[in-house]
PDB file of C-alpha atoms in Angstrom:
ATOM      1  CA  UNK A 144       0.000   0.000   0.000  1.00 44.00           C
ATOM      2  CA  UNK A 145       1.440   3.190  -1.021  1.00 51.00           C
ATOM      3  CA  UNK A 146      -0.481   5.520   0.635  1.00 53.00           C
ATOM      4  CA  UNK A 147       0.089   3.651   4.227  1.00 50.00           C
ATOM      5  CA  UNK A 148       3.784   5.772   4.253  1.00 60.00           C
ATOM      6  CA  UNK A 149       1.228   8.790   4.614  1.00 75.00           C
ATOM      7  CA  UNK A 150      -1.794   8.213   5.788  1.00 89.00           C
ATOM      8  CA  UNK A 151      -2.251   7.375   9.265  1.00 91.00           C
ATOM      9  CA  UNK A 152      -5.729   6.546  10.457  1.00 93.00           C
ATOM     10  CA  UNK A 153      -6.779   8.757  13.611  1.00 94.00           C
ATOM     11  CA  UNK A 154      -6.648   6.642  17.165  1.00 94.00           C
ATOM     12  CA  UNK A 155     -10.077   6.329  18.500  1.00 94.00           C
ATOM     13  CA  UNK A 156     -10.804   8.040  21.589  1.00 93.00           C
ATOM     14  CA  UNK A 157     -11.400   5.923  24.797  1.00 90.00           C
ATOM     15  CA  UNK A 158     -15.091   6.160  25.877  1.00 90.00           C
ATOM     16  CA  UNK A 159     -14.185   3.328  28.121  1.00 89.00           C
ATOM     17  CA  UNK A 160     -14.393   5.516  31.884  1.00 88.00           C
ATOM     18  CA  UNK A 161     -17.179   4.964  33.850  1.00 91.00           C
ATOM     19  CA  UNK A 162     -20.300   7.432  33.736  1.00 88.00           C
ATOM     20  CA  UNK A 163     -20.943   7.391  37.070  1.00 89.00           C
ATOM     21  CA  UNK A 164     -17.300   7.907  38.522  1.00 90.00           C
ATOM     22  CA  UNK A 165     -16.125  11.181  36.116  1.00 90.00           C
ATOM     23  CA  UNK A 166     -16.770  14.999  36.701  1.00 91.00           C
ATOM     24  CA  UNK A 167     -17.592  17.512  33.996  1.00 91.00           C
ATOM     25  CA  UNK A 168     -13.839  18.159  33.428  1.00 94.00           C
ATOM     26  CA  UNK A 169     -13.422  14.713  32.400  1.00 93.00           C
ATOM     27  CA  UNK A 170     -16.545  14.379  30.236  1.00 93.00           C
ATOM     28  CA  UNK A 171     -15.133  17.925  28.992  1.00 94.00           C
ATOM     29  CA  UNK A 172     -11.493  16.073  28.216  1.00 94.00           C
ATOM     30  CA  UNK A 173     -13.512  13.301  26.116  1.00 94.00           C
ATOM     31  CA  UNK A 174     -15.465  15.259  24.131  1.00 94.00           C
ATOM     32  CA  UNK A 175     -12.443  17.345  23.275  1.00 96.00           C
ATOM     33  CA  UNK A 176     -10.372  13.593  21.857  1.00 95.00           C
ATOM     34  CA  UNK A 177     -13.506  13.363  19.923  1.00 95.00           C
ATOM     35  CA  UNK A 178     -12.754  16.899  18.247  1.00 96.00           C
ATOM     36  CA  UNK A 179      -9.262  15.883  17.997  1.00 96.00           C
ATOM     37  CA  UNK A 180     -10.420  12.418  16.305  1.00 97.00           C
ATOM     38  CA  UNK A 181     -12.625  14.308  13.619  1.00 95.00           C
ATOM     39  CA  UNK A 182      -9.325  16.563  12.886  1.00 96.00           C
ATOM     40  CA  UNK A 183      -7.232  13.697  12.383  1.00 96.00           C
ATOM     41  CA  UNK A 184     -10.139  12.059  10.479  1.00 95.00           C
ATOM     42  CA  UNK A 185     -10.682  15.193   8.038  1.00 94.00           C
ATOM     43  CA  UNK A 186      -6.508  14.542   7.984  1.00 94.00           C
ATOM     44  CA  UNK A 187      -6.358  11.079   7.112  1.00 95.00           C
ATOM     45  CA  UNK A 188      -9.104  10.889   4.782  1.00 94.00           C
ATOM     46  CA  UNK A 189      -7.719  14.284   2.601  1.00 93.00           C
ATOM     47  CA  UNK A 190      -4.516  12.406   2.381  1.00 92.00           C
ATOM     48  CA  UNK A 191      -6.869   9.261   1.328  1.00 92.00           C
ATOM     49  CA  UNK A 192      -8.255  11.340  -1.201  1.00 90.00           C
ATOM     50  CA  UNK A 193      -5.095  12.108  -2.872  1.00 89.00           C
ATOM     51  CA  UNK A 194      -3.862   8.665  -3.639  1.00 87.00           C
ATOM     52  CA  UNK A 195      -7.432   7.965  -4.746  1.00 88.00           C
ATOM     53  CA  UNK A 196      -7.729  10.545  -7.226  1.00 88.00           C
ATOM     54  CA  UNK A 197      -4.200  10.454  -8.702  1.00 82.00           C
ATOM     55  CA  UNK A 198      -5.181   6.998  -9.260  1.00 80.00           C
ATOM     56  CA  UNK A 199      -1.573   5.803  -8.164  1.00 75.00           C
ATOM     57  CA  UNK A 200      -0.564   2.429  -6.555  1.00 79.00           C
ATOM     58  CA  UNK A 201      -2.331   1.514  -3.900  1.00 82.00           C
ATOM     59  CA  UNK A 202      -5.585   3.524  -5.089  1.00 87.00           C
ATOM     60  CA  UNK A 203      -8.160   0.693  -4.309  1.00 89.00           C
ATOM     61  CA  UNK A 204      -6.550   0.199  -0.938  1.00 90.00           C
ATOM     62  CA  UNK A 205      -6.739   4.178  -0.194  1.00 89.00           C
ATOM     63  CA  UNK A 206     -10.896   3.762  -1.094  1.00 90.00           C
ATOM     64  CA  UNK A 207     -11.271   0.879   1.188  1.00 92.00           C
ATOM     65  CA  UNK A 208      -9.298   2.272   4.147  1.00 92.00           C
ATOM     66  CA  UNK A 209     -11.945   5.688   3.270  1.00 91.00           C
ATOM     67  CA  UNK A 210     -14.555   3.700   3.357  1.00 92.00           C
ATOM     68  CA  UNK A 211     -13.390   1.595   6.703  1.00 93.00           C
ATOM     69  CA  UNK A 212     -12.614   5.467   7.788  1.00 94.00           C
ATOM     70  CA  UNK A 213     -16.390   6.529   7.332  1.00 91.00           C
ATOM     71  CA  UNK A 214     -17.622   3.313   9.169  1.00 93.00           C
ATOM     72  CA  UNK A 215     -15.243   3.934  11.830  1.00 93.00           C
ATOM     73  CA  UNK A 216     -16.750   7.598  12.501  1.00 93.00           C
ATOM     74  CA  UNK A 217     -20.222   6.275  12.457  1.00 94.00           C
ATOM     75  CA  UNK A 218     -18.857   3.458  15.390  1.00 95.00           C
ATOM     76  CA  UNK A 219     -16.762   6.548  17.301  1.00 96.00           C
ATOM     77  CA  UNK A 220     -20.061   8.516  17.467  1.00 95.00           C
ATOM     78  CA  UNK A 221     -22.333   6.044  18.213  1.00 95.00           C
ATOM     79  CA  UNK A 222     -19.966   5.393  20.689  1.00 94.00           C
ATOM     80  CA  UNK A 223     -19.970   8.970  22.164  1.00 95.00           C
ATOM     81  CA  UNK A 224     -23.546   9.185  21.900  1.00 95.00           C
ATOM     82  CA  UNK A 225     -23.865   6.503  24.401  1.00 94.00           C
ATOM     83  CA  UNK A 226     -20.977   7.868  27.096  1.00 94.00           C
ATOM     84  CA  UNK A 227     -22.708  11.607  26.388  1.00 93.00           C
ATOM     85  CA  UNK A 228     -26.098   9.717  27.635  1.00 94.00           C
ATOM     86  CA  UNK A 229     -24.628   7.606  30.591  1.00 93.00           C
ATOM     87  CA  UNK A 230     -23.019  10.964  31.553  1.00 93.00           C
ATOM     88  CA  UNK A 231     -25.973  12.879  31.653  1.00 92.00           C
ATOM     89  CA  UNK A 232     -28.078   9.939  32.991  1.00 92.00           C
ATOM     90  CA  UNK A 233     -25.606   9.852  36.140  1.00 91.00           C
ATOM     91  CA  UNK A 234     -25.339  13.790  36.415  1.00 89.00           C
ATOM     92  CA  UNK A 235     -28.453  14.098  36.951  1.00 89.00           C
ATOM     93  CA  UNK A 236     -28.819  11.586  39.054  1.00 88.00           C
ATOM     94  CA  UNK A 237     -25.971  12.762  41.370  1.00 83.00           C
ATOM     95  CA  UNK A 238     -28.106  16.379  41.598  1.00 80.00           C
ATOM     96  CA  UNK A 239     -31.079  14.545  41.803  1.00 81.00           C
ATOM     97  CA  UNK A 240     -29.254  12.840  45.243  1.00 80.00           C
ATOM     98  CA  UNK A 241     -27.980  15.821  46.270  1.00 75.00           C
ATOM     99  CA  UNK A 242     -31.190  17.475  46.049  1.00 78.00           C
ATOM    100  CA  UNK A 243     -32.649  14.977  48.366  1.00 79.00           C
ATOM    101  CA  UNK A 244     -29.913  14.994  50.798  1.00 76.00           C
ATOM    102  CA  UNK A 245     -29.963  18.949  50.906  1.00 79.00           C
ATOM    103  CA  UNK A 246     -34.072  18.811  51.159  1.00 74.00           C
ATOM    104  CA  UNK A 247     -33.762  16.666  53.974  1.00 71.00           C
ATOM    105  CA  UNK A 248     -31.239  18.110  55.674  1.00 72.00           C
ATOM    106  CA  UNK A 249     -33.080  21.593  55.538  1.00 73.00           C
ATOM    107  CA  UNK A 250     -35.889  20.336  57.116  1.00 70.00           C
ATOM    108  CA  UNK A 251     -33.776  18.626  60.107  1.00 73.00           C
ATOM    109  CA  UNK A 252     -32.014  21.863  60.625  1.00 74.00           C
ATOM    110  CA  UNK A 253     -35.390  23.382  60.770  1.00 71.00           C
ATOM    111  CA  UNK A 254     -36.963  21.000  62.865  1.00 76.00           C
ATOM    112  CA  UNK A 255     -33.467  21.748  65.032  1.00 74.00           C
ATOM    113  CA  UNK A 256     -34.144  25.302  65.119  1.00 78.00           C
ATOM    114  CA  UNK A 257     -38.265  24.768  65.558  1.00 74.00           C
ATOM    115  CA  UNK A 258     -37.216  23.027  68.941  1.00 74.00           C
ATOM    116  CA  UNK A 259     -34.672  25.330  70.288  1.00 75.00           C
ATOM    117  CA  UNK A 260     -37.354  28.069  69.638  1.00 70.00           C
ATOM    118  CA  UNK A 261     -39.610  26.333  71.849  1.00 72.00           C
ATOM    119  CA  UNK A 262     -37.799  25.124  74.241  1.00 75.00           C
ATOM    120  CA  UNK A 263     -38.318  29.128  76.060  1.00 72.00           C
ATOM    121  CA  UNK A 264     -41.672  29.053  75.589  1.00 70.00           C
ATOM    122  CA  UNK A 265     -44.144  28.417  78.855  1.00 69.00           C
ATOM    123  CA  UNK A 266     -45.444  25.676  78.890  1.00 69.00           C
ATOM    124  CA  UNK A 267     -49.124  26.886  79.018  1.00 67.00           C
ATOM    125  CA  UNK A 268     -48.745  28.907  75.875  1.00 60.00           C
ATOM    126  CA  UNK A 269     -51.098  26.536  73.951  1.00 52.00           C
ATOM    127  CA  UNK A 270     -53.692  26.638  76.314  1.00 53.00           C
TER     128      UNK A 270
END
C-alpha cells in the first residue's frame, strides 16, 4: 500500500471511563479527543483522497481504508452518543441525590431550630 507511508488513520478516543465515577472536566477532556479524532479524520481521509484521485498504486486500498474510515466515525459517534447519555443519565442523578440529601437536611435543621425556639416558651402557651 502506497499511501500507508502517509496516511495514518486517527486513534479512536477511549469512551471506556465509567459514567458514574467522572466529573464535567473529564466528560469535557472526552469530548475534546472526539474533536481531535474528527481533525485527524478530516486529515487522514484528505490524504486518502489524494492517492485515490491520482489513481496511483495503492488507489483501491486508499478507497477501502476511506470507506473503513467513514464506518469507523459512524462506530466513534455512536460510541460517544452513548458515554454523552450515561453521563448525563448519572449527572443528573448525582443532583437529583444531592437534592434529596440537601431537602432533607433543611428540614432537620429546621426542625433543630423549631425546637430550640420552643424550648423558652411556657409551657401553658397553647392553652
Amino acid at each position: 500500500m502506497a499511501f500507508a507511508e502517509d496516511c495514518t488513520a486517527p486513534e479512536r478516543p477511549d469512551f471506556s471511563m465509567n459514567v458514574e465515577e467522572i466529573d464535567v472536566q473529564d466528560y469535557n477532556d472526552v469530548t475534546e479527543g472526539l474533536i481531535r479524532f474528527e481533525d485527524a479524520s478530516a486529515n487522514y481521509r484528505a490524504c486518502l483522497d489524494l492517492t485515490i484521485s491520482e489513481r496511483s498504486e495503492g488507489w483501491v486500498d486508499a478507497l477501502s481504508a476511506y470507506n473503513a474510515s467513514s464506518l469507523a466515525q459512524d462506530e466513534v459517534y455512536a460510541a460517544y452518543e452513548a458515554f454523552s447519555e450515561g453521563f448525563m443519565e448519572a449527572s443528573e442523578k448525582k443532583a437529583a441525590e444531592a437534592a434529596e440529601k440537601q431537602s432533607a437536611e433543611s428540614a432537620e435543621e429546621a426542625e433543630e431550630r423549631l425546637a430550640e425556639l420552643n424550648k423558652d416558651l411556657p409551657e401553658d402557651l397553647g392553652e
